mmCIF file of C-alpha atoms in Angstrom:
data_model
loop_
_atom_site.group_PDB
_atom_site.id
_atom_site.type_symbol
_atom_site.label_atom_id
_atom_site.label_comp_id
_atom_site.label_asym_id
_atom_site.label_seq_id
_atom_site.Cartn_x
_atom_site.Cartn_y
_atom_site.Cartn_z
ATOM 1 C CA MET T 1218 78.463 127.707 102.910
ATOM 2 C CA GLU T 1219 75.947 126.094 100.061
ATOM 3 C CA ASN T 1220 74.200 122.935 101.683
ATOM 4 C CA GLN T 1221 75.337 120.762 98.775
ATOM 5 C CA GLN T 1222 74.805 116.769 100.083
ATOM 6 C CA THR T 1223 77.209 114.439 98.784
ATOM 7 C CA THR T 1224 75.669 111.439 96.878
ATOM 8 C CA GLY T 1225 75.916 108.865 99.736
ATOM 9 C CA GLY T 1226 75.786 105.045 98.937
ATOM 10 C CA ARG T 1227 78.105 102.376 97.666
ATOM 11 C CA LEU T 1228 81.704 103.838 97.201
ATOM 12 C CA PRO T 1229 82.611 103.104 93.050
ATOM 13 C CA SER T 1230 85.124 100.944 91.904
ATOM 14 C CA LEU T 1231 87.373 103.623 91.169
ATOM 15 C CA GLY T 1232 88.224 106.870 92.907
ATOM 16 C CA VAL T 1233 89.987 110.465 91.230
ATOM 17 C CA GLY T 1234 92.876 111.891 93.302
ATOM 18 C CA THR T 1235 93.539 116.013 93.363
ATOM 19 C CA MET T 1236 97.119 116.027 95.362
ATOM 20 C CA LEU T 1237 98.389 118.010 92.268
ATOM 21 C CA TRP T 1238 95.103 120.416 91.137
ATOM 22 C CA THR T 1239 97.136 123.318 91.939
ATOM 23 C CA PRO T 1240 96.791 124.944 88.217
ATOM 24 C CA LYS T 1241 99.418 127.565 87.510
ATOM 25 C CA THR T 1242 97.536 128.932 84.617
ATOM 26 C CA GLU T 1243 93.877 129.524 83.368
ATOM 27 C CA ALA T 1244 93.886 126.771 80.603
ATOM 28 C CA GLU T 1245 95.489 124.166 82.940
ATOM 29 C CA LYS T 1246 92.489 125.021 85.436
ATOM 30 C CA GLU T 1247 89.757 124.499 82.456
ATOM 31 C CA GLU T 1248 91.506 121.223 81.660
ATOM 32 C CA LEU T 1249 90.946 120.263 84.714
ATOM 33 C CA PHE T 1250 87.830 120.896 85.244
ATOM 34 C CA SER T 1251 87.073 119.209 82.078
ATOM 35 C CA ALA T 1252 88.565 115.868 82.989
ATOM 36 C CA TYR T 1253 86.298 116.636 86.306
ATOM 37 C CA GLN T 1254 83.201 116.703 83.958
ATOM 38 C CA TYR T 1255 84.291 113.504 81.999
ATOM 39 C CA CYS T 1256 84.659 111.759 84.944
ATOM 40 C CA LEU T 1257 81.542 112.734 86.180
ATOM 41 C CA ASP T 1258 79.176 111.452 82.928
ATOM 42 C CA ARG T 1259 80.804 108.338 83.039
ATOM 43 C CA GLY T 1260 79.716 108.011 86.588
ATOM 44 C CA TYR T 1261 82.977 108.391 88.651
ATOM 45 C CA ASP T 1262 82.069 111.084 91.244
ATOM 46 C CA LEU T 1263 84.678 109.726 94.229
ATOM 47 C CA PHE T 1264 87.233 113.050 94.667
ATOM 48 C CA ASP T 1265 89.688 112.197 97.371
ATOM 49 C CA THR T 1266 91.202 115.571 98.281
ATOM 50 C CA ALA T 1267 93.220 116.739 101.691
ATOM 51 C CA GLU T 1268 93.499 120.163 103.582
ATOM 52 C CA ILE T 1269 97.700 120.046 102.890
ATOM 53 C CA TYR T 1270 97.195 119.328 99.741
ATOM 54 C CA GLY T 1271 98.075 122.855 98.200
ATOM 55 C CA ASP T 1272 97.442 123.841 101.873
ATOM 56 C CA GLY T 1273 94.088 124.094 100.984
ATOM 57 C CA ALA T 1274 94.055 124.890 97.370
ATOM 58 C CA SER T 1275 93.526 121.468 96.157
ATOM 59 C CA GLU T 1276 89.777 121.562 98.276
ATOM 60 C CA SER T 1277 88.764 125.124 97.400
ATOM 61 C CA LEU T 1278 89.630 123.713 93.235
ATOM 62 C CA LEU T 1279 86.733 121.480 93.556
ATOM 63 C CA GLY T 1280 84.392 123.304 95.744
ATOM 64 C CA GLU T 1281 84.030 125.566 92.951
ATOM 65 C CA PHE T 1282 84.074 122.779 90.142
ATOM 66 C CA LEU T 1283 81.038 121.546 92.237
ATOM 67 C CA ARG T 1284 79.352 124.353 92.217
ATOM 68 C CA ARG T 1285 80.306 125.462 88.661
ATOM 69 C CA ASP T 1286 78.555 121.955 87.524
ATOM 70 C CA GLY T 1287 76.026 121.422 90.267
ATOM 71 C CA ARG T 1288 75.616 118.149 89.970
ATOM 72 C CA PRO T 1289 76.513 116.113 92.892
ATOM 73 C CA VAL T 1290 79.722 114.889 93.955
ATOM 74 C CA ARG T 1291 81.343 112.275 96.934
ATOM 75 C CA VAL T 1292 84.507 113.710 98.229
ATOM 76 C CA SER T 1293 87.195 112.176 100.571
ATOM 77 C CA SER T 1294 89.392 114.951 102.550
ATOM 78 C CA LYS T 1295 92.516 114.113 105.065
ATOM 79 C CA PHE T 1296 92.689 115.763 108.604
ATOM 80 C CA ALA T 1297 96.642 116.166 109.380
ATOM 81 C CA PRO T 1298 97.752 115.427 113.110
ATOM 82 C CA PRO T 1299 101.146 116.488 114.223
ATOM 83 C CA SER T 1300 102.954 113.297 113.317
ATOM 84 C CA SER T 1301 106.359 112.305 112.506
ATOM 85 C CA MET T 1302 105.324 111.174 109.252
ATOM 86 C CA ASN T 1303 104.265 114.977 108.682
ATOM 87 C CA PRO T 1304 106.333 117.416 111.029
ATOM 88 C CA LEU T 1305 104.755 120.336 108.600
ATOM 89 C CA ALA T 1306 100.788 119.274 110.180
ATOM 90 C CA PRO T 1307 98.531 122.852 110.352
ATOM 91 C CA ARG T 1308 98.913 125.149 113.006
ATOM 92 C CA ARG T 1309 95.145 125.156 114.879
ATOM 93 C CA LYS T 1310 93.990 128.453 115.596
ATOM 94 C CA THR T 1311 91.407 127.434 117.940
ATOM 95 C CA VAL T 1312 93.003 124.220 120.235
ATOM 96 C CA SER T 1313 96.110 123.202 120.318
ATOM 97 C CA SER T 1314 97.312 121.241 117.134
ATOM 98 C CA ASP T 1315 98.018 118.279 118.750
ATOM 99 C CA SER T 1316 94.904 117.362 120.436
ATOM 100 C CA PRO T 1317 91.701 115.211 119.262
ATOM 101 C CA GLU T 1318 89.593 118.445 119.204
ATOM 102 C CA ALA T 1319 91.510 119.839 116.446
ATOM 103 C CA ILE T 1320 89.646 117.779 114.091
ATOM 104 C CA TRP T 1321 86.356 120.220 114.636
ATOM 105 C CA GLU T 1322 88.430 123.085 113.033
ATOM 106 C CA ALA T 1323 90.049 120.787 110.149
ATOM 107 C CA LEU T 1324 86.977 119.056 109.305
ATOM 108 C CA ASP T 1325 85.264 122.626 109.155
ATOM 109 C CA GLY T 1326 87.746 124.255 107.148
ATOM 110 C CA SER T 1327 87.590 121.543 104.609
ATOM 111 C CA LEU T 1328 84.103 122.128 104.497
ATOM 112 C CA SER T 1329 83.598 125.710 104.214
ATOM 113 C CA ARG T 1330 86.493 125.067 101.302
ATOM 114 C CA LEU T 1331 84.690 122.167 99.487
ATOM 115 C CA GLY T 1332 81.230 124.219 99.921
ATOM 116 C CA ILE T 1333 79.469 121.237 101.114
ATOM 117 C CA SER T 1334 78.047 119.889 104.091
ATOM 118 C CA SER T 1335 79.793 116.028 104.610
ATOM 119 C CA LEU T 1336 82.417 114.156 103.626
ATOM 120 C CA GLU T 1337 81.891 110.486 102.245
ATOM 121 C CA LEU T 1338 85.037 109.846 103.876
ATOM 122 C CA TYR T 1339 86.921 111.477 106.334
ATOM 123 C CA PHE T 1340 90.845 110.467 107.387
ATOM 124 C CA MET T 1341 93.642 110.489 110.015
ATOM 125 C CA HIS T 1342 96.593 111.401 107.339
ATOM 126 C CA THR T 1343 98.727 109.929 109.852
ATOM 127 C CA PRO T 1344 98.676 108.125 113.244
ATOM 128 C CA PRO T 1345 99.037 110.842 115.550
ATOM 129 C CA LYS T 1346 102.402 111.823 116.982
ATOM 130 C CA HIS T 1347 100.655 112.865 120.535
ATOM 131 C CA HIS T 1348 97.580 111.175 122.620
ATOM 132 C CA GLY T 1349 95.704 107.656 121.438
ATOM 133 C CA ILE T 1350 94.335 106.804 118.442
ATOM 134 C CA LYS T 1351 91.157 106.288 120.855
ATOM 135 C CA ALA T 1352 90.261 109.874 121.204
ATOM 136 C CA TYR T 1353 90.624 110.415 117.516
ATOM 137 C CA MET T 1354 88.064 107.998 116.844
ATOM 138 C CA ASP T 1355 85.861 108.830 119.629
ATOM 139 C CA VAL T 1356 85.758 112.408 118.304
ATOM 140 C CA MET T 1357 85.311 110.745 114.443
ATOM 141 C CA ALA T 1358 82.393 109.138 115.847
ATOM 142 C CA GLN T 1359 80.680 112.096 116.647
ATOM 143 C CA ALA T 1360 81.412 113.975 113.592
ATOM 144 C CA VAL T 1361 79.350 110.931 111.817
ATOM 145 C CA GLU T 1362 77.144 110.708 114.287
ATOM 146 C CA GLN T 1363 76.285 115.124 113.958
ATOM 147 C CA GLY T 1364 76.035 114.081 110.038
ATOM 148 C CA LYS T 1365 79.698 115.984 108.988
ATOM 149 C CA VAL T 1366 80.586 112.346 108.426
ATOM 150 C CA ARG T 1367 79.361 109.670 106.664
ATOM 151 C CA GLY T 1368 82.871 107.616 107.032
ATOM 152 C CA VAL T 1369 85.664 107.147 108.535
ATOM 153 C CA GLY T 1370 89.253 106.283 107.017
ATOM 154 C CA VAL T 1371 92.810 106.214 108.426
ATOM 155 C CA CYS T 1372 95.691 106.709 106.168
ATOM 156 C CA ASN T 1373 99.457 105.133 106.776
ATOM 157 C CA PHE T 1374 98.525 102.902 109.297
ATOM 158 C CA SER T 1375 100.273 100.194 110.622
ATOM 159 C CA ALA T 1376 98.038 96.680 111.153
ATOM 160 C CA LYS T 1377 97.818 97.087 114.918
ATOM 161 C CA GLN T 1378 96.609 100.832 113.942
ATOM 162 C CA ILE T 1379 93.760 99.760 111.898
ATOM 163 C CA ASP T 1380 93.032 97.665 115.059
ATOM 164 C CA GLU T 1381 92.731 100.055 117.405
ATOM 165 C CA ALA T 1382 90.873 102.563 114.912
ATOM 166 C CA ALA T 1383 88.303 99.921 114.095
ATOM 167 C CA GLU T 1384 87.701 98.388 117.914
ATOM 168 C CA ALA T 1385 87.548 102.253 118.574
ATOM 169 C CA LEU T 1386 84.498 103.253 116.167
ATOM 170 C CA GLU T 1387 83.142 99.927 117.210
ATOM 171 C CA ALA T 1388 82.055 100.949 120.766
ATOM 172 C CA HIS T 1389 80.575 103.598 118.800
ATOM 173 C CA GLY T 1390 78.197 101.088 116.902
ATOM 174 C CA LEU T 1391 80.672 102.598 113.609
ATOM 175 C CA ALA T 1392 82.748 100.588 111.447
ATOM 176 C CA LEU T 1393 86.056 101.736 110.069
ATOM 177 C CA SER T 1394 85.617 102.556 106.296
ATOM 178 C CA ALA T 1395 88.494 103.218 104.677
ATOM 179 C CA ALA T 1396 92.163 102.222 105.035
ATOM 180 C CA MET T 1397 94.868 104.281 102.226
ATOM 181 C CA THR T 1398 97.920 102.534 101.823
ATOM 182 C CA GLY T 1399 100.869 102.789 99.794
ATOM 183 C CA TYR T 1400 99.945 99.675 97.217
ATOM 184 C CA ASN T 1401 100.682 99.070 93.767
ATOM 185 C CA VAL T 1402 102.585 96.370 91.549
ATOM 186 C CA VAL T 1403 105.939 96.985 93.044
ATOM 187 C CA ARG T 1404 105.357 98.341 96.055
ATOM 188 C CA ARG T 1405 103.148 95.316 97.507
ATOM 189 C CA TYR T 1406 103.919 95.666 101.694
ATOM 190 C CA PRO T 1407 100.771 95.334 102.890
ATOM 191 C CA GLU T 1408 100.507 92.205 101.747
ATOM 192 C CA GLY T 1409 103.396 91.144 104.223
ATOM 193 C CA ASN T 1410 102.893 93.800 106.935
ATOM 194 C CA GLY T 1411 99.871 92.768 108.162
ATOM 195 C CA VAL T 1412 97.546 95.707 106.706
ATOM 196 C CA PHE T 1413 95.725 93.768 104.569
ATOM 197 C CA ASP T 1414 95.009 90.891 107.049
ATOM 198 C CA ALA T 1415 93.538 94.117 109.068
ATOM 199 C CA CYS T 1416 91.851 95.401 106.409
ATOM 200 C CA LYS T 1417 89.904 91.847 105.947
ATOM 201 C CA ARG T 1418 89.686 91.347 109.745
ATOM 202 C CA HIS T 1419 87.859 94.033 109.563
ATOM 203 C CA GLY T 1420 85.032 94.366 106.050
ATOM 204 C CA VAL T 1421 87.779 97.715 105.256
ATOM 205 C CA THR T 1422 88.111 98.620 102.059
ATOM 206 C CA LEU T 1423 92.097 99.470 101.000
ATOM 207 C CA ILE T 1424 92.685 102.317 99.189
ATOM 208 C CA PRO T 1425 95.793 102.037 97.363
ATOM 209 C CA TYR T 1426 97.539 105.913 96.757
ATOM 210 C CA ALA T 1427 100.073 106.106 93.828
ATOM 211 C CA PRO T 1428 98.895 103.107 92.339
ATOM 212 C CA LEU T 1429 100.337 103.994 89.213
ATOM 213 C CA ALA T 1430 104.223 104.650 91.100
ATOM 214 C CA GLU T 1431 104.369 107.914 90.503
ATOM 215 C CA GLY T 1432 104.129 107.397 86.617
ATOM 216 C CA VAL T 1433 106.685 104.733 86.697
ATOM 217 C CA LEU T 1434 103.629 101.915 85.681
ATOM 218 C CA THR T 1435 102.582 103.965 82.836
ATOM 219 C CA GLY T 1436 106.115 103.729 81.235
ATOM 220 C CA LYS T 1437 106.759 107.197 81.069
ATOM 221 C CA TYR T 1438 110.186 106.584 82.422
ATOM 222 C CA ARG T 1439 110.600 103.724 80.545
ATOM 223 C CA ASN T 1440 113.807 105.079 77.933
ATOM 224 C CA LYS T 1441 113.948 108.119 80.034
ATOM 225 C CA ARG T 1442 115.983 109.545 83.332
ATOM 226 C CA MET T 1443 113.800 109.918 86.472
ATOM 227 C CA PRO T 1444 113.831 113.483 87.425
ATOM 228 C CA LEU T 1445 115.649 113.988 90.160
ATOM 229 C CA GLY T 1446 113.098 114.650 92.884
ATOM 230 C CA TYR T 1447 110.841 111.646 92.106
ATOM 231 C CA SER T 1448 114.162 109.678 92.903
ATOM 232 C CA THR T 1449 115.165 111.021 95.376
ATOM 233 C CA ALA T 1450 111.239 110.426 97.153
ATOM 234 C CA CYS T 1451 111.725 106.715 96.084
ATOM 235 C CA TYR T 1452 115.004 106.281 97.670
ATOM 236 C CA PHE T 1453 114.067 108.178 101.257
ATOM 237 C CA GLY T 1454 110.671 105.518 100.517
ATOM 238 C CA HIS T 1455 113.579 102.339 99.895
ATOM 239 C CA LEU T 1456 115.271 103.437 103.157
ATOM 240 C CA ASN T 1457 112.352 101.747 105.007
ATOM 241 C CA LEU T 1458 112.883 104.415 107.867
ATOM 242 C CA THR T 1459 109.107 104.167 108.257
ATOM 243 C CA LYS T 1460 109.030 100.487 108.866
ATOM 244 C CA GLU T 1461 106.600 100.041 106.013
ATOM 245 C CA GLN T 1462 108.398 96.787 104.831
ATOM 246 C CA VAL T 1463 109.074 93.735 106.711
ATOM 247 C CA SER T 1464 112.248 92.694 105.653
ATOM 248 C CA ALA T 1465 115.413 92.222 106.810
ATOM 249 C CA GLU T 1466 117.960 93.893 104.946
ATOM 250 C CA PRO T 1467 120.368 96.068 107.394
ATOM 251 C CA LEU T 1468 119.939 99.963 106.371
ATOM 252 C CA ALA T 1469 123.500 99.995 105.176
ATOM 253 C CA LYS T 1470 122.830 97.621 102.342
ATOM 254 C CA ARG T 1471 119.718 99.714 101.860
ATOM 255 C CA LEU T 1472 121.996 103.176 101.502
ATOM 256 C CA LEU T 1473 123.940 101.510 98.917
ATOM 257 C CA THR T 1474 121.232 100.257 96.687
ATOM 258 C CA ARG T 1475 118.996 101.714 94.377
ATOM 259 C CA PRO T 1476 115.488 101.555 94.525
ATOM 260 C CA ARG T 1477 113.918 99.686 91.908
ATOM 261 C CA GLU T 1478 111.166 101.965 90.768
ATOM 262 C CA CYS T 1479 114.353 103.670 90.013
ATOM 263 C CA ASP T 1480 116.302 101.297 88.135
ATOM 264 C CA ARG T 1481 115.217 100.349 84.650
ATOM 265 C CA LYS T 1482 116.809 96.921 83.758
ATOM 266 C CA ARG T 1483 114.730 96.065 87.030
ATOM 267 C CA MET T 1484 111.985 97.451 86.047
ATOM 268 C CA GLU T 1485 111.561 96.214 82.492
ATOM 269 C CA PRO T 1486 110.524 92.608 83.398
ATOM 270 C CA ILE T 1487 107.594 93.742 84.637
ATOM 271 C CA LEU T 1488 106.679 96.538 82.498
ATOM 272 C CA ALA T 1489 107.122 94.009 79.616
ATOM 273 C CA GLN T 1490 104.441 91.490 81.049
ATOM 274 C CA MET T 1491 101.997 94.206 81.803
ATOM 275 C CA GLU T 1492 103.034 95.239 77.762
ATOM 276 C CA ALA T 1493 102.359 91.717 76.368
ATOM 277 C CA ILE T 1494 99.098 91.314 78.496
ATOM 278 C CA GLY T 1495 98.018 95.243 77.547
ATOM 279 C CA ARG T 1496 98.283 93.998 74.303
ATOM 280 C CA ALA T 1497 96.158 91.163 74.220
ATOM 281 C CA HIS T 1498 93.243 93.307 75.858
ATOM 282 C CA GLU T 1499 94.105 96.311 74.229
ATOM 283 C CA LYS T 1500 94.600 98.101 76.951
ATOM 284 C CA SER T 1501 97.697 100.698 78.149
ATOM 285 C CA LEU T 1502 100.319 99.967 81.192
ATOM 286 C CA ALA T 1503 98.466 102.118 83.302
ATOM 287 C CA GLN T 1504 94.769 100.240 82.795
ATOM 288 C CA VAL T 1505 96.650 96.842 83.242
ATOM 289 C CA ALA T 1506 99.004 98.824 86.329
ATOM 290 C CA ILE T 1507 94.988 99.403 88.135
ATOM 291 C CA ASN T 1508 93.571 96.432 87.041
ATOM 292 C CA TRP T 1509 95.917 94.094 88.789
ATOM 293 C CA LEU T 1510 94.851 96.537 91.832
ATOM 294 C CA LEU T 1511 91.222 95.751 90.942
ATOM 295 C CA THR T 1512 91.435 92.344 90.743
ATOM 296 C CA THR T 1513 93.381 91.900 94.123
ATOM 297 C CA PRO T 1514 91.786 88.454 95.546
ATOM 298 C CA GLY T 1515 90.249 88.585 98.624
ATOM 299 C CA ILE T 1516 90.056 92.427 99.816
ATOM 300 C CA ASN T 1517 88.022 95.331 98.370
ATOM 301 C CA VAL T 1518 90.845 97.289 96.994
ATOM 302 C CA LEU T 1519 90.008 101.228 95.531
ATOM 303 C CA PRO T 1520 92.264 102.681 93.343
ATOM 304 C CA ILE T 1521 92.431 106.777 93.456
ATOM 305 C CA PRO T 1522 94.741 107.580 90.930
ATOM 306 C CA GLY T 1523 95.429 110.903 89.961
ATOM 307 C CA ILE T 1524 94.434 113.032 86.596
ATOM 308 C CA ARG T 1525 94.642 116.784 85.425
ATOM 309 C CA THR T 1526 93.611 115.916 81.912
ATOM 310 C CA VAL T 1527 90.722 114.474 80.090
ATOM 311 C CA LYS T 1528 93.120 112.154 78.773
ATOM 312 C CA GLN T 1529 94.427 110.657 81.790
ATOM 313 C CA ALA T 1530 90.691 110.371 83.211
ATOM 314 C CA ALA T 1531 89.805 108.500 80.271
ATOM 315 C CA ASN T 1532 92.970 106.106 80.624
ATOM 316 C CA ASN T 1533 91.748 105.811 84.095
ATOM 317 C CA ILE T 1534 88.659 104.990 83.718
ATOM 318 C CA GLY T 1535 89.705 102.592 81.081
ATOM 319 C CA ALA T 1536 90.750 100.195 83.562
ATOM 320 C CA VAL T 1537 87.576 99.684 84.913
ATOM 321 C CA GLU T 1538 85.789 97.920 81.781
ATOM 322 C CA TRP T 1539 87.701 94.430 81.715
ATOM 323 C CA HIS T 1540 88.970 92.045 84.210
ATOM 324 C CA MET T 1541 92.268 90.363 83.742
ATOM 325 C CA SER T 1542 92.100 86.473 84.696
ATOM 326 C CA ALA T 1543 93.605 85.515 87.594
ATOM 327 C CA GLU T 1544 97.094 83.732 85.934
ATOM 328 C CA GLU T 1545 97.336 86.867 83.942
ATOM 329 C CA ARG T 1546 97.393 88.305 87.323
ATOM 330 C CA GLN T 1547 99.776 85.600 88.273
ATOM 331 C CA LEU T 1548 102.111 86.045 85.006
ATOM 332 C CA ILE T 1549 102.884 90.170 86.573
ATOM 333 C CA CYS T 1550 103.595 89.000 90.270
ATOM 334 C CA ALA T 1551 106.060 86.360 89.040
ATOM 335 C CA ALA T 1552 107.677 89.241 86.881
ATOM 336 C CA GLU T 1553 107.737 91.618 89.628
ATOM 337 C CA GLU T 1554 109.037 88.490 91.264
ATOM 338 C CA GLN T 1555 112.177 88.811 88.535
ATOM 339 C CA GLY T 1556 112.556 92.409 89.000
ATOM 340 C CA ARG T 1557 113.026 92.339 92.869
ATOM 341 C CA ALA T 1558 116.831 91.825 92.142
ATOM 342 C CA ALA T 1559 118.581 93.034 95.714
ATOM 343 C CA GLY T 1560 115.618 90.204 97.116
ATOM 344 C CA PHE T 1561 113.979 91.948 99.532
ATOM 345 C CA SER T 1562 111.197 89.935 100.829
ATOM 346 C CA GLY T 1563 108.397 92.463 102.366
ATOM 347 C CA ALA T 1564 105.256 90.655 100.614
ATOM 348 C CA ARG T 1565 103.544 88.028 100.852
ATOM 349 C CA ARG T 1566 102.617 86.730 97.246
ATOM 350 C CA VAL T 1567 99.052 86.839 97.022
#
């Protein structure tokens, strides 16, 4: 394993998601490499991956790109414990999969595939099914002390679980660096389920995954039928089985309603308002959606939109070069309320 260090320092305003870095052809792989270099050329050097993305393929490809290009980068990756949210967690060879000590095997595997000696951020991908959060944070603290990890993060944690993780790390003299959760213009549950407040309490950076709602907020499905796979995934999230949404809506009602992301009529007021703001600033829908996140008041938000092409990378980076006004942001919030036709009330407005 090459002793390539990450760059360290303050986190950037925008990261790069690599969940879909599983090219099927050499041409797709080279396009990814061009996009990777495009980002580095412009100073965006934080790449987010995970051991379960392509069963390690995303980490391996990112490691290959790092070696080919030669410039240092910052990498965040994730450890997947057995969890009700992730029934297909990796099986471990050296220890029980549900042991906090499994972090070591997972971490060493990630570092080996990436070809680096330390991670900028290391996340727990989901809350653990067995053992307490403190036991896992104790091991994470040891990884920081050994220099294998610079900062610790959590992913898909509730507000209470974020508090537990932060307090466990504080006992080691460390701060929780980041909390990753689903958050975008139409998925605003962290505002009302306590996650925002927990991040503020502990000075934690919120990293929203799916910042573009899997492409919906780019307008790509505006006049098209959404693929069944996406619609199905939205539907299961809509059912709120993980209690992410703070809502009194009964499950029976959710079963009989369509997720808003899959309903073009309900999405149109939101996209139309975003388009108007984008037109005023000569920005795309995607750039408006990302900038809406960047201008979130009262909390540090670091979006990590995925890229597979130079065009996508350029579009994402273009979201950082301007700031919508508070009034423009509120117009989008008002349009989001208009599109909330089913009347779900899981988010507090900010």
